[in-house]
Short mmCIF file of C-alpha atoms in Angstrom, two decimals:
data_model
loop_
_atom_site.label_atom_id
_atom_site.label_comp_id
_atom_site.label_asym_id
_atom_site.label_seq_id
_atom_site.Cartn_x
_atom_site.Cartn_y
_atom_site.Cartn_z
CA MET A 1 -52.98 -53.84 74.73
CA PRO A 2 -56.08 -51.83 73.60
CA VAL A 3 -55.30 -48.58 71.82
CA GLN A 4 -56.05 -45.18 73.55
CA PRO A 5 -58.92 -44.13 71.11
CA ALA A 6 -60.73 -47.41 71.75
CA LEU A 7 -60.24 -46.98 75.52
CA ARG A 8 -61.59 -43.48 75.45
CA LEU A 9 -64.43 -44.30 73.10
CA GLY A 10 -65.38 -47.39 75.18
CA TYR A 11 -65.52 -45.43 78.47
CA ALA A 12 -67.48 -42.64 76.77
CA GLY A 13 -69.95 -45.18 75.74
CA LEU A 14 -70.76 -45.71 79.33
CA VAL A 15 -72.13 -42.20 79.75
CA PRO A 16 -75.54 -42.99 78.41
CA PHE A 17 -75.80 -46.10 80.53
CA VAL A 18 -74.82 -44.36 83.78
CA PHE A 19 -76.72 -41.08 83.02
CA GLY A 20 -79.75 -43.06 81.93
CA ALA A 21 -79.78 -45.26 85.01
CA LEU A 22 -79.46 -42.14 87.30
CA LEU A 23 -82.25 -40.32 85.41
CA VAL A 24 -84.57 -43.15 85.86
CA TRP A 25 -84.44 -42.45 89.59
CA PHE A 26 -84.61 -38.70 89.47
CA VAL A 27 -86.86 -37.48 86.60
CA ARG A 28 -90.38 -36.27 86.91
CA PRO A 29 -93.04 -39.03 86.50
CA ASP A 30 -94.13 -37.66 83.09
CA ALA A 31 -90.61 -38.05 81.80
CA HIS A 32 -89.91 -41.36 83.26
CA PRO A 33 -91.17 -43.49 80.37
CA TYR A 34 -88.88 -41.58 77.86
CA VAL A 35 -85.84 -42.08 80.08
CA VAL A 36 -86.51 -45.72 80.52
CA ASP A 37 -87.10 -46.24 76.82
CA ALA A 38 -83.88 -44.35 75.99
CA LEU A 39 -81.81 -46.48 78.34
CA ALA A 40 -83.38 -49.64 76.94
CA ALA A 41 -82.85 -48.54 73.35
CA TYR A 42 -79.24 -47.68 74.07
CA ALA A 43 -78.65 -50.98 75.75
CA ALA A 44 -80.10 -52.79 72.68
CA LEU A 45 -77.87 -50.75 70.40
CA ILE A 46 -74.83 -51.85 72.39
CA VAL A 47 -75.89 -55.49 72.59
CA SER A 48 -76.27 -55.43 68.84
CA PHE A 49 -72.95 -53.84 68.35
CA LEU A 50 -71.33 -56.68 70.40
CA GLY A 51 -72.98 -59.21 68.16
CA GLY A 52 -71.86 -57.34 65.07
CA ILE A 53 -68.26 -57.54 66.16
CA HIS A 54 -68.48 -61.32 65.62
CA TRP A 55 -69.41 -60.77 61.96
CA GLY A 56 -66.24 -58.88 61.46
CA LEU A 57 -64.28 -61.59 63.30
CA GLY A 58 -66.04 -64.28 61.32
CA PHE A 59 -64.82 -62.55 57.99
CA ILE A 60 -61.30 -61.81 59.15
CA HIS A 61 -60.61 -65.29 60.70
CA GLY A 62 -62.60 -67.29 58.12
CA GLN A 63 -64.96 -68.61 60.78
CA PRO A 64 -68.53 -68.46 59.40
CA ARG A 65 -69.84 -70.07 62.71
CA LEU A 66 -69.31 -66.62 64.30
CA PHE A 67 -71.99 -65.23 62.13
CA THR A 68 -74.69 -67.11 63.97
CA TRP A 69 -73.79 -65.82 67.38
CA GLY A 70 -73.46 -62.33 65.68
CA VAL A 71 -77.19 -62.30 65.00
CA VAL A 72 -78.33 -63.84 68.45
CA PRO A 73 -77.69 -60.69 70.50
CA SER A 74 -79.64 -58.34 68.18
CA LEU A 75 -82.66 -60.58 68.04
CA ALA A 76 -82.66 -61.00 71.82
CA ALA A 77 -82.24 -57.27 72.39
CA TRP A 78 -85.14 -56.57 69.96
CA VAL A 79 -87.37 -58.91 72.14
CA ALA A 80 -86.08 -57.08 75.32
CA LEU A 81 -87.28 -53.79 73.71
CA LEU A 82 -90.75 -55.26 73.31
CA MET A 83 -91.00 -56.30 76.97
CA PRO A 84 -92.05 -54.01 79.81
CA PRO A 85 -89.05 -52.18 81.06
CA TYR A 86 -88.76 -53.73 84.41
CA ALA A 87 -88.20 -57.09 82.67
CA GLY A 88 -86.58 -55.79 79.32
CA LEU A 89 -83.80 -53.94 81.12
CA VAL A 90 -82.96 -56.98 83.09
CA LEU A 91 -82.76 -59.04 79.95
CA GLN A 92 -80.50 -56.36 78.42
CA GLY A 93 -78.27 -56.59 81.35
CA VAL A 94 -78.16 -60.31 81.13
CA LEU A 95 -77.38 -60.05 77.45
CA LEU A 96 -74.42 -57.83 78.03
CA VAL A 97 -73.03 -60.32 80.50
CA ALA A 98 -73.69 -63.18 78.07
CA CYS A 99 -71.87 -61.23 75.28
CA TYR A 100 -68.97 -60.89 77.59
CA LEU A 101 -68.90 -64.58 78.55
CA VAL A 102 -68.87 -65.54 74.89
CA ASP A 103 -66.15 -63.15 74.11
CA ARG A 104 -64.18 -64.40 77.12
CA ARG A 105 -64.12 -67.77 75.57
CA LEU A 106 -63.53 -66.62 72.07
CA TYR A 107 -61.01 -63.75 72.17
CA PRO A 108 -58.02 -65.78 73.57
CA THR A 109 -58.46 -68.20 70.55
CA LEU A 110 -58.16 -65.20 68.17
CA GLY A 111 -55.37 -63.35 69.95
CA LEU A 112 -57.70 -60.76 71.38
CA GLN A 113 -57.27 -61.46 75.07
CA PRO A 114 -55.79 -58.01 75.80
CA TRP A 115 -59.21 -56.48 75.13
CA LEU A 116 -61.03 -58.57 77.82
CA THR A 117 -60.10 -56.21 80.68
CA LEU A 118 -61.85 -53.31 78.96
CA ARG A 119 -64.72 -55.59 77.94
CA PHE A 120 -65.23 -56.68 81.50
CA ARG A 121 -65.35 -53.08 82.71
CA LEU A 122 -67.70 -51.88 80.10
CA THR A 123 -69.90 -54.88 80.75
CA ALA A 124 -70.04 -54.50 84.44
CA VAL A 125 -71.01 -50.86 84.29
CA GLY A 126 -73.42 -51.32 81.42
CA ALA A 127 -75.20 -54.25 82.94
CA LEU A 128 -75.34 -52.69 86.36
CA SER A 129 -76.88 -49.66 84.79
CA CYS A 130 -79.59 -51.82 83.26
CA PHE A 131 -80.31 -53.59 86.49
CA LEU A 132 -80.48 -50.30 88.34
CA GLY A 133 -82.71 -48.86 85.69
CA ALA A 134 -85.09 -51.89 85.80
CA ALA A 135 -85.15 -51.47 89.57
CA GLY A 136 -86.33 -47.92 89.15
CA THR A 137 -89.23 -48.74 86.96
#
């Protein structure tokens, strides 16, 4: 079972996603590019964080193959930041889902299955926020 601080921090990490997606739809046109960039940058940070977890898991469990996947999300998130927001935010949402799907396969093999419910919830809200943000561009 995930520990309480991780639950609270995980859910708190959704605030920039939800707030950013809402702001995309409600800010003045002159502020719109900044809000979209902020949402995309935050999504890229989170996708990179999810990849970085695999580095830690690779070290802890002696599985260097995890290092490769650990780099892929960061590189793809960087590419998404270079794209126009209507496409880049979609890619960020897809990357969040892809990271979850990889973790869904990996976590049970490492005894981390109890974290998958939290990961699913965070992924669903984060990806939906990216998709809604993209729709608002």
